[in-house]
PDB file of C-alpha atoms in Angstrom:
ATOM      1  CA  MET U  26     -30.786 109.253 193.288  1.00  0.00           C
ATOM      2  CA  SER U  27     -29.557 111.228 190.381  1.00  0.00           C
ATOM      3  CA  ARG U  28     -30.130 108.676 187.634  1.00  0.00           C
ATOM      4  CA  GLU U  29     -32.840 106.300 186.576  1.00  0.00           C
ATOM      5  CA  VAL U  30     -32.772 102.871 188.227  1.00  0.00           C
ATOM      6  CA  LEU U  31     -35.079 101.356 185.622  1.00  0.00           C
ATOM      7  CA  ASN U  32     -35.238 101.747 181.854  1.00  0.00           C
ATOM      8  CA  VAL U  33     -37.308  99.935 179.255  1.00  0.00           C
ATOM      9  CA  GLY U  34     -34.407  97.607 178.426  1.00  0.00           C
ATOM     10  CA  GLN U  35     -34.585  96.219 181.963  1.00  0.00           C
ATOM     11  CA  VAL U  36     -38.278  95.275 181.633  1.00  0.00           C
ATOM     12  CA  ARG U  37     -39.366  91.959 180.125  1.00  0.00           C
ATOM     13  CA  ILE U  38     -42.509  89.873 179.655  1.00  0.00           C
ATOM     14  CA  HIS U  39     -42.403  86.083 179.265  1.00  0.00           C
ATOM     15  CA  PRO U  40     -45.500  84.091 178.254  1.00  0.00           C
ATOM     16  CA  GLY U  41     -44.405  80.910 180.031  1.00  0.00           C
ATOM     17  CA  SER U  42     -43.073  79.938 183.418  1.00  0.00           C
ATOM     18  CA  VAL U  43     -39.560  79.281 184.679  1.00  0.00           C
ATOM     19  CA  SER U  44     -37.971  77.881 187.813  1.00  0.00           C
ATOM     20  CA  LYS U  45     -37.223  80.155 190.731  1.00  0.00           C
ATOM     21  CA  GLU U  46     -33.495  79.771 190.036  1.00  0.00           C
ATOM     22  CA  ASP U  47     -33.932  80.725 186.362  1.00  0.00           C
ATOM     23  CA  ALA U  48     -35.998  83.770 187.368  1.00  0.00           C
ATOM     24  CA  MET U  49     -33.294  84.848 189.808  1.00  0.00           C
ATOM     25  CA  ARG U  50     -30.618  84.275 187.149  1.00  0.00           C
ATOM     26  CA  GLU U  51     -32.496  86.476 184.674  1.00  0.00           C
ATOM     27  CA  ALA U  52     -32.929  89.205 187.301  1.00  0.00           C
ATOM     28  CA  ALA U  53     -29.192  89.135 188.034  1.00  0.00           C
ATOM     29  CA  ASP U  54     -28.270  89.026 184.324  1.00  0.00           C
ATOM     30  CA  ILE U  55     -30.385  92.107 183.579  1.00  0.00           C
ATOM     31  CA  LEU U  56     -28.766  93.981 186.472  1.00  0.00           C
ATOM     32  CA  GLU U  57     -25.315  92.918 185.297  1.00  0.00           C
ATOM     33  CA  ALA U  58     -26.058  94.005 181.707  1.00  0.00           C
ATOM     34  CA  ALA U  59     -27.141  97.395 183.104  1.00  0.00           C
ATOM     35  CA  GLY U  60     -23.723  97.746 184.736  1.00  0.00           C
ATOM     36  CA  ALA U  61     -25.196  97.708 188.242  1.00  0.00           C
ATOM     37  CA  VAL U  62     -23.676  94.479 189.596  1.00  0.00           C
ATOM     38  CA  THR U  63     -20.783  92.096 189.055  1.00  0.00           C
ATOM     39  CA  SER U  64     -21.228  88.529 187.859  1.00  0.00           C
ATOM     40  CA  ALA U  65     -21.063  87.421 191.515  1.00  0.00           C
ATOM     41  CA  TYR U  66     -24.438  89.032 192.276  1.00  0.00           C
ATOM     42  CA  PHE U  67     -26.438  85.932 191.328  1.00  0.00           C
ATOM     43  CA  ASP U  68     -24.576  84.006 194.042  1.00  0.00           C
ATOM     44  CA  ALA U  69     -25.372  86.838 196.466  1.00  0.00           C
ATOM     45  CA  MET U  70     -29.085  86.511 195.578  1.00  0.00           C
ATOM     46  CA  GLN U  71     -28.936  82.778 196.232  1.00  0.00           C
ATOM     47  CA  GLN U  72     -27.292  83.376 199.619  1.00  0.00           C
ATOM     48  CA  ARG U  73     -30.111  85.758 200.592  1.00  0.00           C
ATOM     49  CA  GLU U  74     -32.746  83.286 199.463  1.00  0.00           C
ATOM     50  CA  GLN U  75     -31.214  80.547 201.618  1.00  0.00           C
ATOM     51  CA  THR U  76     -31.616  82.654 204.757  1.00  0.00           C
ATOM     52  CA  VAL U  77     -34.961  84.327 204.030  1.00  0.00           C
ATOM     53  CA  SER U  78     -37.427  84.143 201.161  1.00  0.00           C
ATOM     54  CA  THR U  79     -37.701  87.249 199.011  1.00  0.00           C
ATOM     55  CA  TYR U  80     -41.359  86.465 198.263  1.00  0.00           C
ATOM     56  CA  MET U  81     -43.334  89.584 199.227  1.00  0.00           C
ATOM     57  CA  GLY U  82     -46.964  88.624 198.580  1.00  0.00           C
ATOM     58  CA  ASN U  83     -49.241  89.890 195.793  1.00  0.00           C
ATOM     59  CA  GLU U  84     -47.420  87.608 193.304  1.00  0.00           C
ATOM     60  CA  LEU U  85     -44.197  89.578 193.822  1.00  0.00           C
ATOM     61  CA  ALA U  86     -40.664  88.416 194.610  1.00  0.00           C
ATOM     62  CA  ILE U  87     -37.749  90.819 195.011  1.00  0.00           C
ATOM     63  CA  PRO U  88     -34.511  88.824 194.864  1.00  0.00           C
ATOM     64  CA  HIS U  89     -31.472  90.726 196.088  1.00  0.00           C
ATOM     65  CA  GLY U  90     -28.104  90.152 197.700  1.00  0.00           C
ATOM     66  CA  THR U  91     -27.034  90.175 201.320  1.00  0.00           C
ATOM     67  CA  ASN U  92     -25.359  92.965 203.278  1.00  0.00           C
ATOM     68  CA  GLU U  93     -22.185  90.886 203.256  1.00  0.00           C
ATOM     69  CA  THR U  94     -22.145  90.935 199.446  1.00  0.00           C
ATOM     70  CA  LYS U  95     -22.564  94.690 198.954  1.00  0.00           C
ATOM     71  CA  ASP U  96     -19.211  94.755 197.133  1.00  0.00           C
ATOM     72  CA  THR U  97     -20.906  93.039 194.163  1.00  0.00           C
ATOM     73  CA  ILE U  98     -23.103  96.151 193.669  1.00  0.00           C
ATOM     74  CA  LEU U  99     -21.650  98.820 191.409  1.00  0.00           C
ATOM     75  CA  ASP U 100     -24.706 101.062 191.047  1.00  0.00           C
ATOM     76  CA  SER U 101     -28.412 101.160 191.913  1.00  0.00           C
ATOM     77  CA  ALA U 102     -30.762  99.500 189.433  1.00  0.00           C
ATOM     78  CA  LEU U 103     -33.854  97.344 189.016  1.00  0.00           C
ATOM     79  CA  SER U 104     -34.852  94.561 186.703  1.00  0.00           C
ATOM     80  CA  PHE U 105     -38.548  93.818 186.198  1.00  0.00           C
ATOM     81  CA  VAL U 106     -39.781  90.585 184.644  1.00  0.00           C
ATOM     82  CA  ARG U 107     -43.378  89.408 184.371  1.00  0.00           C
ATOM     83  CA  TYR U 108     -43.844  85.668 183.940  1.00  0.00           C
ATOM     84  CA  ASP U 109     -47.351  85.063 182.644  1.00  0.00           C
ATOM     85  CA  GLY U 110     -47.022  81.330 183.346  1.00  0.00           C
ATOM     86  CA  GLY U 111     -45.897  82.060 186.881  1.00  0.00           C
ATOM     87  CA  VAL U 112     -42.945  81.027 188.995  1.00  0.00           C
ATOM     88  CA  ASP U 113     -43.201  78.625 191.930  1.00  0.00           C
ATOM     89  CA  TRP U 114     -41.387  80.567 194.649  1.00  0.00           C
ATOM     90  CA  ASP U 115     -41.110  77.886 197.321  1.00  0.00           C
ATOM     91  CA  GLY U 116     -44.806  77.108 197.020  1.00  0.00           C
ATOM     92  CA  GLU U 117     -45.938  80.706 196.494  1.00  0.00           C
ATOM     93  CA  PRO U 118     -47.221  81.844 193.078  1.00  0.00           C
ATOM     94  CA  VAL U 119     -45.131  84.668 191.606  1.00  0.00           C
ATOM     95  CA  ALA U 120     -45.852  86.575 188.402  1.00  0.00           C
ATOM     96  CA  PHE U 121     -43.475  89.507 188.989  1.00  0.00           C
ATOM     97  CA  VAL U 122     -39.761  89.165 189.730  1.00  0.00           C
ATOM     98  CA  VAL U 123     -38.078  92.458 190.551  1.00  0.00           C
ATOM     99  CA  GLY U 124     -34.314  92.219 190.893  1.00  0.00           C
ATOM    100  CA  ILE U 125     -32.860  95.016 192.964  1.00  0.00           C
ATOM    101  CA  ALA U 126     -29.378  96.355 193.516  1.00  0.00           C
ATOM    102  CA  GLY U 127     -28.988  99.363 195.781  1.00  0.00           C
ATOM    103  CA  LYS U 128     -25.768 101.291 196.273  1.00  0.00           C
ATOM    104  CA  GLY U 129     -25.483 102.392 199.887  1.00  0.00           C
ATOM    105  CA  ASP U 130     -28.994 102.769 201.316  1.00  0.00           C
ATOM    106  CA  GLU U 131     -30.671 103.628 198.002  1.00  0.00           C
ATOM    107  CA  HIS U 132     -32.381 100.230 197.964  1.00  0.00           C
ATOM    108  CA  LEU U 133     -34.672 101.443 200.755  1.00  0.00           C
ATOM    109  CA  ASP U 134     -36.078 104.257 198.583  1.00  0.00           C
ATOM    110  CA  ILE U 135     -36.418 101.901 195.637  1.00  0.00           C
ATOM    111  CA  LEU U 136     -38.185  99.272 197.750  1.00  0.00           C
ATOM    112  CA  SER U 137     -40.649 101.825 199.082  1.00  0.00           C
ATOM    113  CA  GLN U 138     -41.590 102.805 195.499  1.00  0.00           C
ATOM    114  CA  ILE U 139     -42.119  99.128 194.557  1.00  0.00           C
ATOM    115  CA  ALA U 140     -44.166  98.580 197.733  1.00  0.00           C
ATOM    116  CA  LEU U 141     -46.432 101.498 196.832  1.00  0.00           C
ATOM    117  CA  ILE U 142     -47.114 100.060 193.381  1.00  0.00           C
ATOM    118  CA  PHE U 143     -47.777  96.527 194.661  1.00  0.00           C
ATOM    119  CA  SER U 144     -50.000  97.623 197.538  1.00  0.00           C
ATOM    120  CA  ASP U 145     -52.653  98.728 195.020  1.00  0.00           C
ATOM    121  CA  GLU U 146     -54.688  95.884 193.471  1.00  0.00           C
ATOM    122  CA  ASP U 147     -55.742  98.091 190.541  1.00  0.00           C
ATOM    123  CA  GLU U 148     -52.084  98.842 189.828  1.00  0.00           C
ATOM    124  CA  ILE U 149     -51.236  95.122 189.885  1.00  0.00           C
ATOM    125  CA  ALA U 150     -54.111  94.460 187.450  1.00  0.00           C
ATOM    126  CA  ARG U 151     -52.700  97.149 185.125  1.00  0.00           C
ATOM    127  CA  LEU U 152     -49.242  95.538 185.326  1.00  0.00           C
ATOM    128  CA  LYS U 153     -50.778  92.168 184.410  1.00  0.00           C
ATOM    129  CA  ALA U 154     -52.718  93.678 181.497  1.00  0.00           C
ATOM    130  CA  ALA U 155     -49.766  95.489 179.908  1.00  0.00           C
ATOM    131  CA  GLN U 156     -49.068  94.013 176.479  1.00  0.00           C
ATOM    132  CA  THR U 157     -45.491  95.189 175.908  1.00  0.00           C
ATOM    133  CA  PRO U 158     -42.379  95.962 177.953  1.00  0.00           C
ATOM    134  CA  GLU U 159     -42.903  99.615 176.981  1.00  0.00           C
ATOM    135  CA  GLU U 160     -46.397  99.613 178.511  1.00  0.00           C
ATOM    136  CA  LEU U 161     -45.066  97.924 181.647  1.00  0.00           C
ATOM    137  CA  PHE U 162     -42.256 100.456 181.914  1.00  0.00           C
ATOM    138  CA  ALA U 163     -44.723 103.351 181.631  1.00  0.00           C
ATOM    139  CA  LEU U 164     -46.598 101.937 184.645  1.00  0.00           C
ATOM    140  CA  LEU U 165     -43.358 101.581 186.609  1.00  0.00           C
ATOM    141  CA  GLU U 166     -41.652 104.874 185.830  1.00  0.00           C
ATOM    142  CA  SER U 167     -42.453 106.210 189.308  1.00  0.00           C
ATOM    143  CA  VAL U 168     -39.587 104.106 190.685  1.00  0.00           C
ATOM    144  CA  ASN U 169     -37.229 106.594 189.051  1.00  0.00           C
ATOM    145  CA  GLU U 170     -38.699 109.459 191.097  1.00  0.00           C
ATOM    146  CA  SER U 171     -37.470 108.325 194.514  1.00  0.00           C
TER     147      SER U 171
END
């Protein structure tokens, strides 16, 4: 990838909790504001969620569209939102919602970078301890190196 998929403007921290649908909507809205997806991408995320949960474990969900809705993706990008009050993701506790849009097969590289971060409990603790979106972004910058 020749450009950054994540910038500080696509990283947010919320003190409370929201519904799964609201978390997915925010993920899609951030991606749309970044110019990575069309307004139809939220519907694509919902379609994916109806067939298979995007809950990944370690308090992480990665909502994304389906292969059939690839035309809603304009460019590769991520959104990263931490909900300190948590999100009930079909009975699973989620603190981190990472929206992903991958042009072509770029989502595979992006997903591998996210998986590396979330496979390390110390890294997850650092993500939870970050006080500002800027601090969170600094911990996540490696996703731009794929």
